[in-house]
Short mmCIF file of C-alpha atoms in Angstrom, two decimals:
data_model
loop_
_atom_site.label_atom_id
_atom_site.label_comp_id
_atom_site.label_asym_id
_atom_site.label_seq_id
_atom_site.Cartn_x
_atom_site.Cartn_y
_atom_site.Cartn_z
CA MET A 25 -9.71 -26.73 -13.30
CA LYS A 26 -9.21 -22.94 -13.20
CA LYS A 27 -9.67 -22.98 -9.42
CA GLN A 28 -6.92 -25.59 -9.02
CA GLN A 29 -4.60 -23.68 -11.36
CA ASN A 30 -5.11 -20.48 -9.37
CA LYS A 31 -4.26 -22.27 -6.11
CA ILE A 32 -1.07 -23.64 -7.67
CA VAL A 33 -0.10 -20.21 -9.02
CA MET A 34 -0.71 -18.54 -5.64
CA SER A 35 1.31 -21.23 -3.89
CA ILE A 36 4.21 -20.61 -6.28
CA ALA A 37 3.90 -16.85 -5.70
CA LEU A 38 3.92 -17.34 -1.92
CA LEU A 39 7.00 -19.56 -2.16
CA THR A 40 8.66 -16.90 -4.33
CA LEU A 41 7.92 -14.30 -1.66
CA ILE A 42 9.51 -16.47 1.04
CA ILE A 43 12.61 -16.97 -1.11
CA LEU A 44 12.83 -13.23 -1.80
CA VAL A 45 12.56 -12.47 1.92
CA THR A 46 15.55 -14.73 2.53
CA VAL A 47 17.52 -13.19 -0.34
CA SER A 48 16.65 -9.69 0.86
CA MET A 49 17.97 -10.59 4.32
CA MET A 50 21.29 -11.50 2.67
CA ILE A 51 21.61 -8.46 0.37
CA GLY A 52 22.56 -4.95 1.43
CA ARG A 53 25.52 -2.65 1.82
CA TYR A 54 26.92 -5.41 4.01
CA ASP A 55 26.21 -8.78 2.35
CA LEU A 56 25.62 -11.87 4.46
CA SER A 57 25.54 -15.57 3.63
CA PHE A 58 22.54 -17.87 3.72
CA SER A 59 24.06 -19.74 6.68
CA GLU A 60 24.27 -16.49 8.67
CA VAL A 61 20.60 -15.79 7.94
CA LEU A 62 19.73 -19.31 9.04
CA LYS A 63 21.76 -18.88 12.23
CA TYR A 64 19.83 -15.67 12.99
CA PHE A 65 16.50 -17.51 12.98
CA THR A 66 17.94 -20.30 15.12
CA GLY A 67 19.48 -17.82 17.56
CA GLN A 68 23.09 -18.75 16.76
CA ALA A 69 24.25 -15.64 14.84
CA ASN A 70 27.11 -13.54 16.21
CA SER A 71 26.27 -10.14 17.68
CA SER A 72 27.22 -7.98 14.66
CA SER A 73 25.35 -10.15 12.14
CA ALA A 74 22.37 -10.49 14.48
CA LEU A 75 22.04 -6.69 14.76
CA ILE A 76 22.13 -6.18 10.98
CA LEU A 77 19.69 -9.02 10.34
CA LYS A 78 17.31 -7.78 13.04
CA LEU A 79 17.14 -4.34 11.41
CA ARG A 80 16.69 -5.88 7.99
CA PHE A 81 14.01 -8.29 9.20
CA ILE A 82 11.99 -5.47 10.83
CA ARG A 83 12.22 -3.49 7.61
CA ILE A 84 11.26 -6.49 5.46
CA ILE A 85 8.17 -7.19 7.59
CA ALA A 86 7.13 -3.56 7.13
CA VAL A 87 7.74 -3.78 3.35
CA VAL A 88 5.70 -6.97 2.99
CA LEU A 89 2.77 -5.58 5.00
CA VAL A 90 2.76 -2.24 3.17
CA GLY A 91 3.13 -3.89 -0.25
CA ALA A 92 0.22 -6.22 0.47
CA GLY A 93 -1.87 -3.46 2.05
CA LEU A 94 -1.41 -0.85 -0.68
CA SER A 95 -2.04 -3.41 -3.43
CA MET A 96 -5.21 -4.71 -1.77
CA ALA A 97 -6.41 -1.14 -1.19
CA GLY A 98 -5.92 -0.42 -4.90
CA ALA A 99 -7.74 -3.61 -5.93
CA THR A 100 -10.59 -2.77 -3.55
CA PHE A 101 -11.00 0.77 -4.88
CA GLN A 102 -10.90 -0.49 -8.48
CA SER A 103 -13.60 -3.07 -7.75
CA VAL A 104 -15.85 -0.80 -5.68
CA PHE A 105 -15.70 2.08 -8.16
CA GLY A 106 -15.60 -0.12 -11.27
CA ASN A 107 -12.61 1.87 -12.49
CA GLY A 108 -9.30 0.23 -13.31
CA LEU A 109 -7.49 3.57 -12.91
CA ALA A 110 -8.51 3.94 -9.26
CA SER A 111 -5.61 3.90 -6.80
CA PRO A 112 -5.15 4.18 -3.00
CA ASN A 113 -4.87 7.97 -3.15
CA LEU A 114 -8.26 8.18 -4.90
CA LEU A 115 -10.09 9.80 -1.96
CA GLY A 116 -7.19 12.08 -1.06
CA VAL A 117 -5.86 9.90 1.75
CA SER A 118 -2.23 9.88 0.56
CA THR A 119 -2.13 13.64 0.06
CA GLY A 120 -3.90 14.26 3.36
CA ALA A 121 -1.46 12.01 5.20
CA SER A 122 1.43 13.89 3.57
CA VAL A 123 0.02 17.14 4.92
CA GLY A 124 -0.16 15.64 8.41
CA ALA A 125 3.43 14.42 8.20
CA ALA A 126 4.63 17.76 6.81
CA ILE A 127 2.99 19.71 9.65
CA ALA A 128 4.63 17.42 12.22
CA ILE A 129 8.03 17.80 10.50
CA LEU A 130 7.56 21.58 10.41
CA ASN A 131 7.00 21.56 14.19
CA GLY A 132 10.10 19.43 14.80
CA LYS A 133 8.20 16.38 16.07
CA SER A 134 9.70 12.88 16.36
CA ILE A 135 9.08 10.13 13.81
CA TYR A 136 6.44 8.64 16.12
CA TRP A 137 4.38 11.85 16.11
CA ILE A 138 4.94 12.27 12.37
CA GLU A 139 3.32 8.86 11.86
CA ILE A 140 0.38 9.68 14.14
CA SER A 141 -0.16 13.04 12.44
CA ALA A 142 -0.01 11.46 8.99
CA PHE A 143 -2.51 8.75 9.92
CA LEU A 144 -5.02 11.12 11.53
CA MET A 145 -4.85 13.63 8.68
CA GLY A 146 -5.30 10.88 6.11
CA ILE A 147 -8.42 9.61 7.87
CA LEU A 148 -9.73 13.19 8.29
CA THR A 149 -9.31 13.83 4.57
CA VAL A 150 -11.38 10.78 3.67
CA PHE A 151 -14.02 11.77 6.23
CA LEU A 152 -14.29 15.20 4.57
CA THR A 153 -14.49 13.55 1.14
CA LEU A 154 -17.36 11.32 2.28
CA SER A 155 -19.02 14.32 3.95
CA ILE A 156 -19.07 16.24 0.66
CA ASN A 157 -20.72 13.25 -1.00
CA ARG A 158 -23.28 13.02 1.82
CA ILE A 159 -24.07 16.75 1.67
CA LEU A 160 -24.80 16.35 -2.05
CA HIS A 161 -27.13 13.43 -1.21
CA SER A 162 -25.46 11.36 -3.88
CA GLU A 163 -24.75 7.63 -4.00
CA SER A 164 -22.94 7.88 -7.31
CA ASN A 165 -19.38 6.59 -7.48
CA ILE A 166 -18.48 9.39 -9.87
CA THR A 167 -19.58 12.04 -7.38
CA LEU A 168 -17.48 10.36 -4.69
CA ILE A 169 -14.44 10.29 -6.99
CA LEU A 170 -14.94 13.98 -7.81
CA SER A 171 -15.18 14.74 -4.08
CA GLY A 172 -11.87 12.96 -3.64
CA ILE A 173 -10.32 15.05 -6.40
CA ILE A 174 -11.58 18.22 -4.67
CA MET A 175 -10.06 17.21 -1.33
CA SER A 176 -6.81 16.12 -3.01
CA GLY A 177 -6.56 19.56 -4.60
CA LEU A 178 -7.15 21.24 -1.25
CA MET A 179 -4.56 19.06 0.48
CA GLN A 180 -2.03 19.71 -2.29
CA SER A 181 -2.48 23.43 -1.68
CA LEU A 182 -2.01 22.97 2.07
CA LEU A 183 1.07 20.82 1.43
CA GLY A 184 2.48 23.48 -0.89
CA SER A 185 1.92 26.11 1.80
CA VAL A 186 3.75 24.04 4.41
CA LYS A 187 6.65 23.42 2.02
CA TYR A 188 6.80 27.14 1.23
CA ILE A 189 7.34 28.13 4.87
CA ALA A 190 9.57 25.16 5.72
CA ASP A 191 13.28 25.60 6.30
CA PRO A 192 14.90 24.68 2.94
CA GLU A 193 18.07 23.43 4.63
CA ASP A 194 16.40 20.82 6.83
CA GLN A 195 12.60 20.63 7.00
CA LEU A 196 11.89 20.92 3.28
CA GLN A 197 14.24 18.05 2.46
CA SER A 198 12.52 15.83 5.05
CA ILE A 199 9.07 16.67 3.67
CA VAL A 200 10.08 15.95 0.08
CA TYR A 201 11.77 12.71 1.14
CA TRP A 202 8.57 11.69 2.94
CA GLU A 203 6.55 12.39 -0.21
CA LEU A 204 8.80 10.02 -2.18
CA GLY A 205 8.55 7.18 0.36
CA SER A 206 11.21 5.22 2.25
CA PHE A 207 11.49 2.49 4.90
CA MET A 208 14.82 3.83 6.12
CA LYS A 209 13.41 5.14 9.43
CA VAL A 210 11.23 2.13 10.23
CA ASP A 211 12.12 0.56 13.57
CA SER A 212 10.48 -1.94 15.89
CA GLN A 213 8.51 0.76 17.74
CA SER A 214 7.00 2.30 14.62
CA LEU A 215 6.26 -1.14 13.15
CA ILE A 216 4.51 -2.32 16.31
CA SER A 217 2.38 0.83 16.38
CA VAL A 218 1.19 0.50 12.76
CA ALA A 219 1.36 -3.25 11.97
CA PRO A 220 -1.89 -4.14 13.82
CA ILE A 221 -3.88 -1.75 11.60
CA LEU A 222 -2.31 -3.23 8.47
CA VAL A 223 -2.89 -6.81 9.62
CA ILE A 224 -6.54 -6.16 10.61
CA GLY A 225 -7.24 -4.40 7.30
CA ILE A 226 -5.62 -7.15 5.23
CA ILE A 227 -7.47 -9.93 7.11
CA PHE A 228 -10.83 -8.14 6.80
CA LEU A 229 -10.52 -7.64 3.05
CA LEU A 230 -9.37 -11.24 2.56
CA MET A 231 -12.31 -12.58 4.56
CA THR A 232 -14.89 -10.45 2.76
CA ARG A 233 -13.36 -10.48 -0.73
CA TRP A 234 -16.33 -12.29 -2.25
CA ARG A 235 -18.42 -9.19 -1.50
CA LEU A 236 -16.29 -7.24 -3.98
CA ASN A 237 -17.62 -9.56 -6.69
CA ALA A 238 -21.16 -8.83 -5.53
CA LEU A 239 -20.60 -5.05 -5.53
CA SER A 240 -19.74 -5.20 -9.24
CA LEU A 241 -23.38 -6.20 -9.95
CA ASP A 242 -26.27 -3.74 -10.34
CA THR A 243 -27.96 -2.47 -7.17
CA ASN A 244 -31.18 -4.49 -7.50
CA THR A 245 -29.28 -7.76 -7.99
CA ILE A 246 -27.08 -7.01 -4.97
CA LYS A 247 -30.15 -6.47 -2.77
CA THR A 248 -31.71 -9.67 -4.12
CA ILE A 249 -28.82 -11.77 -2.76
CA GLY A 250 -29.20 -10.12 0.65
CA ILE A 251 -26.36 -7.59 0.63
CA ASN A 252 -26.75 -3.91 1.49
CA PRO A 253 -24.70 -2.20 -1.24
CA THR A 254 -24.24 1.11 0.62
CA ILE A 255 -23.04 -0.44 3.90
CA ASN A 256 -20.75 -2.91 2.14
CA ARG A 257 -19.32 -0.29 -0.20
CA ASN A 258 -18.57 2.04 2.72
CA LEU A 259 -16.97 -0.78 4.72
CA MET A 260 -14.71 -1.69 1.80
CA ILE A 261 -13.76 1.97 1.31
CA LEU A 262 -13.12 2.35 5.06
CA PHE A 263 -10.73 -0.59 5.33
CA ALA A 264 -8.96 0.26 2.06
CA THR A 265 -8.51 3.78 3.43
CA LEU A 266 -7.16 2.46 6.75
CA LEU A 267 -4.61 0.35 4.85
CA THR A 268 -3.54 3.35 2.79
CA ALA A 269 -3.30 5.73 5.74
CA ALA A 270 -1.36 3.19 7.83
CA SER A 271 1.05 2.56 4.94
CA VAL A 272 1.67 6.26 4.35
CA CYS A 273 2.23 7.01 8.03
CA LEU A 274 4.80 4.18 8.23
CA CYS A 275 6.90 4.90 5.13
CA GLY A 276 5.55 7.94 3.28
CA VAL A 277 3.87 7.98 -0.12
CA ILE A 278 4.71 5.13 -2.50
CA GLY A 279 3.41 5.39 -6.03
CA TRP A 280 2.32 2.81 -8.61
CA ILE A 281 2.01 -0.23 -6.31
CA GLY A 282 -1.72 0.21 -5.67
CA LEU A 283 -2.42 1.01 -9.32
CA VAL A 284 -0.34 -1.55 -11.20
CA VAL A 285 -0.31 -4.66 -9.00
CA PRO A 286 -4.09 -5.38 -9.12
CA HIS A 287 -3.90 -5.45 -12.93
CA VAL A 288 -0.90 -7.77 -12.86
CA SER A 289 -2.70 -10.13 -10.50
CA ARG A 290 -5.91 -10.18 -12.53
CA SER A 291 -3.93 -10.96 -15.67
CA ILE A 292 -2.57 -14.03 -13.86
CA VAL A 293 -5.61 -15.46 -11.99
CA GLY A 294 -8.56 -13.68 -13.61
CA GLU A 295 -11.13 -11.13 -12.43
CA ASP A 296 -12.65 -13.18 -9.58
CA ASN A 297 -11.66 -11.34 -6.39
CA ARG A 298 -11.72 -14.59 -4.39
CA TYR A 299 -8.43 -15.35 -6.11
CA ALA A 300 -7.37 -11.95 -7.43
CA LEU A 301 -7.25 -10.25 -4.00
CA PRO A 302 -4.94 -12.80 -2.29
CA MET A 303 -2.79 -12.85 -5.43
CA THR A 304 -2.69 -9.05 -5.35
CA ALA A 305 -1.46 -9.10 -1.74
CA ILE A 306 1.35 -11.54 -2.54
CA THR A 307 2.34 -9.80 -5.78
CA GLY A 308 2.35 -6.39 -4.11
CA ALA A 309 4.59 -7.67 -1.33
CA ILE A 310 6.96 -9.19 -3.91
CA LEU A 311 7.16 -6.05 -6.06
CA LEU A 312 7.70 -3.70 -3.13
CA LEU A 313 10.26 -6.05 -1.56
CA ILE A 314 12.26 -6.09 -4.80
CA SER A 315 11.99 -2.29 -5.02
CA ASP A 316 13.09 -1.75 -1.41
CA THR A 317 16.00 -4.19 -1.72
CA LEU A 318 17.21 -2.26 -4.76
CA ALA A 319 16.64 1.07 -2.99
CA ARG A 320 18.91 0.16 -0.07
CA SER A 321 21.52 -1.79 -2.04
CA ILE A 322 22.46 0.05 -5.23
CA SER A 323 23.55 3.30 -3.58
CA VAL A 324 25.34 4.48 -0.46
CA ASN A 325 22.15 6.25 0.62
CA ASP A 326 18.62 4.87 0.42
CA ILE A 327 16.95 5.81 -2.87
CA PRO A 328 13.36 7.06 -2.37
CA LEU A 329 10.99 4.21 -3.19
CA SER A 330 8.65 6.10 -5.51
CA ILE A 331 11.60 6.56 -7.87
CA ILE A 332 12.21 2.79 -7.99
CA THR A 333 8.52 1.84 -8.20
CA GLY A 334 8.04 4.40 -10.96
CA PHE A 335 10.79 2.88 -13.10
CA ILE A 336 9.33 -0.60 -12.48
CA GLY A 337 5.63 0.30 -12.59
CA VAL A 338 5.51 2.43 -15.74
CA PRO A 339 6.76 -0.24 -18.20
CA ILE A 340 4.56 -2.88 -16.52
CA PHE A 341 1.49 -0.66 -16.88
CA ILE A 342 2.33 0.06 -20.52
CA VAL A 343 2.46 -3.70 -21.17
CA ILE A 344 -0.91 -4.11 -19.42
CA LEU A 345 -2.44 -1.35 -21.55
CA VAL A 346 -1.14 -2.95 -24.74
CA ARG A 347 -2.47 -6.39 -23.75
CA ARG A 348 -5.89 -5.07 -22.68
CA LYS A 349 -6.42 -2.36 -25.33
CA ASN A 350 -9.32 -4.24 -26.87
CA VAL A 351 -10.85 -5.12 -23.51
CA GLY A 352 -10.59 -1.86 -21.58
CA ILE A 353 -9.11 -1.15 -18.20
#
């Protein structure tokens, strides 16, 4: 009965996402009608409407992929580490990617090279985090989290150094704007370069989501059912990290999505990751799509996304804490 209810709920959520995509195509600083959106997909839109809708559609695809990816990365980290406060920047990937982007901005590189630099630095940061854990010969999740905190602190210092020497009239503003997240500069080229990583990561986690349930068991039980806990844990961490790094290199750092959305999804469909992870992907895409639509519609200039997601995410998380105070995060 619960299984059938979850399928119905996820179907409703998916339909809601499709409706919101259509509405988001219509809303902006230049509003369009539903018929114009429909004409775009049938190839009958006039040139001016077609150009606007093309730009919006590219941006919406990026928003949906990043929302799903960041949310699934957060849910994966929370399951692997058994900590409901874990988020996609847990191992320092977000901060590391910000350092990479800041260095590229400081050297006057194009958006394409900024994305590459952010992605590589994010991956390097996680590699260093895992190396610290390996040097300590520890398989403890707590040690790994502490290693992530160490690397995050180091990357914050590096980021502060880059911001200190950056030109305050131009470069510093770009770095700060990157830290707050925005899809304003996403185009077809940047989406094509990053989308495959997001799609592969999302598909992998969806196909192996039952293993997240297994990893919540004790080590001996996991080995009894034929799963290597170390290999599977590292694989889950790797793909969650790839999703986070790809998201950051595409649109900068976006807060709260990876932390809040997994809790929202579990409150709807339960703790079983076979249902919670797909629901998390859909819910994350919905929440980020709403946030981005607001960010590009309520002001002349795009509002940084972390500002919007903060205003939305904080009250939601407070509600979650109140509802789960006797259960624990």
